[in-house]
Amino acid sequence: MKRCIFYLLMVGQPGMLCQCKSSNEQPEIIEEIDVWSTFSYPQVDFTNEDLEGKGAEYATYIPNPEQMIKETALRVCQQLYLNPEEVPNVEKIVYRVHDYDGISGKGGEPPVIHVSFSSDYLDKQIKAGASKETIVDEVVGVLVHEMTHAYQQSCKYEGDGWSVIEGIADAVRYREGFIDSSLRQPGGSWTDGYKMTGFFIAWITEYKKPEFLCELNQNVGQDFDWAWEPNIQKLLGVSVESLWGEYQSHLKTLESQN
Ligand SMILES: [Zn+2]
């Protein structure tokens, strides 16, 4: 009997039935599995404190910030965890748009997380002539990065620790479609953090082990003095240097094909 199981990751479609038929058999009905239907969305406390100033246009780009923040929470957790039972208890996201010199930042720890977004940064994007689509992608992409910090496992933010923490945040942002792959170029090091490390983590997840990002996230939380070499050995059984070498060769091959 042919079996058919769908993993539904969309919100609001739990418990649908799948009819799966092969030529001369009766249809077998198996309930679809929506492992994320039990995800607990955070409460959102949104404030735009710069409505009369540089934040005046925020709603033009993000008309429903509460929904956008909740959807981002789910997307981030689906990248970081295999199922909702593993997700830290983030009860509330306090999101504040205000005028300061910077882009965005995360503060606090579960159950209450604070995220700031700079209206000055938004204003600069608008004045630079960025399209609406580019600006929306940037605002949501920045949020994906900060929300990853809200939900990810953490270690000491020093030594190799900061590069894996920032690398995971940009790996999630990239895998969710908010970093252009044209920015992925040969060179650099796995310890550079942000996009450089994020592309590497995403590459391992795509080409070596689909669960790698989730396993790395859990691994980071188990070792306060986290370091690349022993943990890559533990997770993948190879040295980080040889894996980076293989990744670089792949990037050069892709580059030569373009
Ligand atoms: Zn960050």
GROMACS .gro file of C-alpha atoms and ligand atoms in nm:
model
  259
    1MET     CA    1   0.000   0.000   0.000
    2LYS     CA    2   0.136   0.336  -0.100
    3ARG     CA    3   0.188   0.565   0.196
    4CYS     CA    4   0.170   0.938   0.191
    5ILE     CA    5   0.260   1.173   0.471
    6PHE     CA    6   0.278   1.547   0.430
    7TYR     CA    7   0.449   1.773   0.677
    8LEU     CA    8   0.245   2.088   0.676
    9LEU     CA    9   0.430   2.389   0.799
   10MET     CA   10   0.170   2.648   0.714
   11VAL     CA   11  -0.025   2.809   0.993
   12GLY     CA   12  -0.394   2.733   1.014
   13GLN     CA   13  -0.408   2.413   0.813
   14PRO     CA   14  -0.379   2.139   1.070
   15GLY     CA   15  -0.556   1.809   1.048
   16MET     CA   16  -0.624   1.801   0.674
   17LEU     CA   17  -0.659   1.462   0.513
   18CYS     CA   18  -0.459   1.324   0.230
   19GLN     CA   19  -0.607   1.078  -0.015
   20CYS     CA   20  -0.341   0.879  -0.180
   21LYS     CA   21  -0.434   0.633  -0.453
   22SER     CA   22  -0.233   0.397  -0.664
   23SER     CA   23  -0.380   0.227  -0.971
   24ASN     CA   24  -0.583  -0.073  -0.846
   25GLU     CA   25  -0.597  -0.008  -0.474
   26GLN     CA   26  -0.854   0.152  -0.251
   27PRO     CA   27  -0.750   0.498  -0.135
   28GLU     CA   28  -0.571   0.499   0.197
   29ILE     CA   29  -0.641   0.799   0.413
   30ILE     CA   30  -0.369   0.906   0.649
   31GLU     CA   31  -0.386   1.216   0.860
   32GLU     CA   32  -0.130   1.476   0.769
   33ILE     CA   33   0.119   1.561   1.036
   34ASP     CA   34   0.158   1.927   1.124
   35VAL     CA   35   0.428   1.915   1.386
   36TRP     CA   36   0.417   2.293   1.428
   37SER     CA   37   0.043   2.321   1.497
   38THR     CA   38   0.120   2.335   1.871
   39PHE     CA   39   0.367   2.625   1.835
   40SER     CA   40   0.304   2.887   2.099
   41TYR     CA   41   0.316   3.232   1.938
   42PRO     CA   42   0.454   3.511   2.153
   43GLN     CA   43   0.241   3.804   2.257
   44VAL     CA   44   0.355   4.115   2.072
   45ASP     CA   45   0.378   4.459   2.227
   46PHE     CA   46   0.449   4.692   1.933
   47THR     CA   47   0.517   5.065   1.964
   48ASN     CA   48   0.625   5.314   1.702
   49GLU     CA   49   0.770   5.597   1.908
   50ASP     CA   50   0.863   5.804   1.606
   51LEU     CA   51   0.527   5.834   1.428
   52GLU     CA   52   0.573   6.208   1.375
   53GLY     CA   53   0.932   6.178   1.256
   54LYS     CA   54   1.147   5.931   1.064
   55GLY     CA   55   0.917   5.642   1.160
   56ALA     CA   56   0.613   5.805   0.994
   57GLU     CA   57   0.638   5.575   0.692
   58TYR     CA   58   0.685   5.250   0.888
   59ALA     CA   59   0.321   5.141   0.847
   60THR     CA   60   0.344   5.194   0.469
   61TYR     CA   61   0.591   4.906   0.459
   62ILE     CA   62   0.471   4.696   0.753
   63PRO     CA   63   0.093   4.750   0.788
   64ASN     CA   64   0.046   4.471   1.043
   65PRO     CA   65   0.360   4.449   1.258
   66GLU     CA   66   0.206   4.218   1.521
   67GLN     CA   67   0.128   3.956   1.255
   68MET     CA   68   0.467   4.002   1.088
   69ILE     CA   69   0.648   3.949   1.419
   70LYS     CA   70   0.444   3.638   1.506
   71GLU     CA   71   0.497   3.485   1.161
   72THR     CA   72   0.869   3.558   1.189
   73ALA     CA   73   0.881   3.385   1.528
   74LEU     CA   74   0.739   3.067   1.373
   75ARG     CA   75   0.970   3.080   1.071
   76VAL     CA   76   1.278   3.127   1.287
   77CYS     CA   77   1.182   2.841   1.520
   78GLN     CA   78   1.120   2.608   1.226
   79GLN     CA   79   1.479   2.673   1.118
   80LEU     CA   80   1.629   2.633   1.467
   81TYR     CA   81   1.428   2.343   1.611
   82LEU     CA   82   1.298   2.007   1.496
   83ASN     CA   83   0.970   2.047   1.683
   84PRO     CA   84   0.791   2.306   1.901
   85GLU     CA   85   0.862   2.116   2.225
   86GLU     CA   86   1.229   2.221   2.197
   87VAL     CA   87   1.154   2.593   2.160
   88PRO     CA   88   1.243   2.822   2.455
   89ASN     CA   89   0.949   2.985   2.629
   90VAL     CA   90   0.934   3.330   2.471
   91GLU     CA   91   0.606   3.471   2.598
   92LYS     CA   92   0.636   3.827   2.482
   93ILE     CA   93   0.818   4.033   2.220
   94VAL     CA   94   0.838   4.404   2.298
   95TYR     CA   95   0.915   4.568   1.962
   96ARG     CA   96   0.996   4.935   1.955
   97VAL     CA   97   1.058   5.160   1.656
   98HIS     CA   98   1.255   5.467   1.761
   99ASP     CA   99   1.510   5.716   1.631
  100TYR     CA  100   1.868   5.615   1.705
  101ASP     CA  101   2.196   5.572   1.521
  102GLY     CA  102   2.199   5.202   1.433
  103ILE     CA  103   1.987   4.934   1.267
  104SER     CA  104   1.830   4.695   1.513
  105GLY     CA  105   1.906   4.509   1.832
  106LYS     CA  106   1.777   4.246   2.071
  107GLY     CA  107   1.776   4.263   2.450
  108GLY     CA  108   1.644   4.055   2.737
  109GLU     CA  109   1.603   3.682   2.776
  110PRO     CA  110   1.300   3.451   2.760
  111PRO     CA  111   1.023   3.493   2.861
  112VAL     CA  112   1.041   3.862   2.759
  113ILE     CA  113   1.250   3.978   2.462
  114HIS     CA  114   1.299   4.339   2.354
  115VAL     CA  115   1.370   4.425   1.990
  116SER     CA  116   1.457   4.776   1.875
  117PHE     CA  117   1.437   4.897   1.517
  118SER     CA  118   1.583   5.227   1.407
  119SER     CA  119   1.353   5.473   1.230
  120ASP     CA  120   1.670   5.656   1.124
  121TYR     CA  121   1.779   5.342   0.936
  122LEU     CA  122   1.436   5.316   0.769
  123ASP     CA  123   1.453   5.683   0.671
  124LYS     CA  124   1.799   5.635   0.515
  125GLN     CA  125   1.670   5.344   0.303
  126ILE     CA  126   1.376   5.553   0.181
  127LYS     CA  127   1.597   5.854   0.100
  128ALA     CA  128   1.843   5.626  -0.086
  129GLY     CA  129   1.555   5.545  -0.323
  130ALA     CA  130   1.517   5.177  -0.231
  131SER     CA  131   1.202   5.013  -0.371
  132LYS     CA  132   0.914   4.918  -0.144
  133GLU     CA  133   0.996   4.549  -0.189
  134THR     CA  134   1.362   4.605  -0.096
  135ILE     CA  135   1.265   4.800   0.215
  136VAL     CA  136   1.011   4.541   0.330
  137ASP     CA  137   1.270   4.265   0.275
  138GLU     CA  138   1.524   4.460   0.478
  139VAL     CA  139   1.288   4.530   0.770
  140VAL     CA  140   1.173   4.166   0.784
  141GLY     CA  141   1.525   4.032   0.720
  142VAL     CA  142   1.666   4.236   1.007
  143LEU     CA  143   1.384   4.106   1.226
  144VAL     CA  144   1.459   3.744   1.127
  145HIS     CA  145   1.818   3.799   1.248
  146GLU     CA  146   1.709   3.954   1.581
  147MET     CA  147   1.434   3.698   1.638
  148THR     CA  148   1.691   3.423   1.586
  149HIS     CA  149   1.881   3.577   1.876
  150ALA     CA  150   1.556   3.571   2.074
  151TYR     CA  151   1.506   3.197   2.023
  152GLN     CA  152   1.853   3.048   1.966
  153GLN     CA  153   2.062   2.861   2.223
  154SER     CA  154   2.357   3.064   2.340
  155CYS     CA  155   2.709   3.035   2.474
  156LYS     CA  156   2.974   3.286   2.579
  157TYR     CA  157   2.980   3.578   2.332
  158GLU     CA  158   3.360   3.567   2.303
  159GLY     CA  159   3.620   3.365   2.116
  160ASP     CA  160   3.444   3.136   1.866
  161GLY     CA  161   3.113   3.191   2.048
  162TRP     CA  162   3.020   3.525   1.893
  163SER     CA  163   3.090   3.404   1.538
  164VAL     CA  164   2.865   3.099   1.573
  165ILE     CA  165   2.586   3.305   1.738
  166GLU     CA  166   2.595   3.574   1.466
  167GLY     CA  167   2.654   3.309   1.198
  168ILE     CA  168   2.343   3.116   1.298
  169ALA     CA  169   2.136   3.438   1.293
  170ASP     CA  170   2.247   3.514   0.936
  171ALA     CA  171   2.216   3.147   0.829
  172VAL     CA  172   1.848   3.163   0.931
  173ARG     CA  173   1.807   3.498   0.755
  174TYR     CA  174   1.965   3.357   0.437
  175ARG     CA  175   1.764   3.033   0.444
  176GLU     CA  176   1.445   3.236   0.484
  177GLY     CA  177   1.533   3.428   0.167
  178PHE     CA  178   1.642   3.758   0.317
  179ILE     CA  179   2.010   3.762   0.212
  180ASP     CA  180   2.094   3.766  -0.156
  181SER     CA  181   2.311   3.471  -0.259
  182SER     CA  182   2.515   3.706  -0.480
  183LEU     CA  183   2.679   3.821  -0.155
  184ARG     CA  184   2.822   3.470  -0.106
  185GLN     CA  185   3.179   3.486  -0.239
  186PRO     CA  186   3.490   3.272  -0.189
  187GLY     CA  187   3.734   3.390   0.080
  188GLY     CA  188   3.723   3.478   0.448
  189SER     CA  189   3.705   3.242   0.743
  190TRP     CA  190   3.443   3.048   0.937
  191THR     CA  191   3.531   3.265   1.236
  192ASP     CA  192   3.432   3.591   1.060
  193GLY     CA  193   3.073   3.573   1.189
  194TYR     CA  194   2.757   3.720   1.032
  195LYS     CA  195   2.708   3.642   0.660
  196MET     CA  196   3.049   3.479   0.609
  197THR     CA  197   2.976   3.219   0.877
  198GLY     CA  198   2.604   3.212   0.800
  199PHE     CA  199   2.658   3.109   0.437
  200PHE     CA  200   2.892   2.829   0.558
  201ILE     CA  201   2.637   2.697   0.809
  202ALA     CA  202   2.366   2.711   0.542
  203TRP     CA  203   2.591   2.529   0.294
  204ILE     CA  204   2.661   2.246   0.542
  205THR     CA  205   2.287   2.221   0.609
  206GLU     CA  206   2.207   2.209   0.238
  207TYR     CA  207   2.484   1.978   0.118
  208LYS     CA  208   2.596   1.769   0.417
  209LYS     CA  209   2.320   1.724   0.672
  210PRO     CA  210   1.965   1.866   0.665
  211GLU     CA  211   1.945   1.872   1.047
  212PHE     CA  212   2.281   2.048   1.086
  213LEU     CA  213   2.145   2.393   1.169
  214CYS     CA  214   1.916   2.250   1.440
  215GLU     CA  215   2.193   2.029   1.578
  216LEU     CA  216   2.442   2.315   1.580
  217ASN     CA  217   2.194   2.535   1.764
  218GLN     CA  218   2.146   2.270   2.036
  219ASN     CA  219   2.520   2.204   2.048
  220VAL     CA  220   2.596   2.574   2.111
  221GLY     CA  221   2.368   2.568   2.416
  222GLN     CA  222   2.553   2.270   2.565
  223ASP     CA  223   2.899   2.426   2.576
  224PHE     CA  224   2.949   2.770   2.735
  225ASP     CA  225   3.308   2.793   2.602
  226TRP     CA  226   3.196   2.690   2.257
  227ALA     CA  227   3.470   2.638   1.991
  228TRP     CA  228   3.450   2.540   1.623
  229GLU     CA  229   3.697   2.254   1.595
  230PRO     CA  230   3.581   2.017   1.871
  231ASN     CA  231   3.215   2.076   1.798
  232ILE     CA  232   3.234   2.034   1.420
  233GLN     CA  233   3.427   1.713   1.487
  234LYS     CA  234   3.153   1.604   1.726
  235LEU     CA  235   2.867   1.688   1.489
  236LEU     CA  236   3.015   1.589   1.154
  237GLY     CA  237   3.329   1.385   1.226
  238VAL     CA  238   3.556   1.613   1.019
  239SER     CA  239   3.780   1.910   1.092
  240VAL     CA  240   3.629   2.253   1.037
  241GLU     CA  241   3.930   2.348   0.826
  242SER     CA  242   3.882   2.061   0.578
  243LEU     CA  243   3.508   2.135   0.559
  244TRP     CA  244   3.577   2.503   0.493
  245GLY     CA  245   3.823   2.396   0.219
  246GLU     CA  246   3.554   2.185   0.054
  247TYR     CA  247   3.305   2.473   0.081
  248GLN     CA  248   3.553   2.716  -0.075
  249SER     CA  249   3.615   2.476  -0.365
  250HIS     CA  250   3.241   2.451  -0.422
  251LEU     CA  251   3.203   2.831  -0.424
  252LYS     CA  252   3.490   2.862  -0.675
  253THR     CA  253   3.326   2.600  -0.897
  254LEU     CA  254   2.998   2.791  -0.885
  255GLU     CA  255   3.183   3.115  -0.961
  256SER     CA  256   3.356   2.963  -1.265
  257GLN     CA  257   3.019   2.846  -1.399
  258ASN     CA  258   2.876   3.198  -1.396
  259ZN      ZN  259   2.318   3.965   1.565
   0.00000   0.00000   0.00000
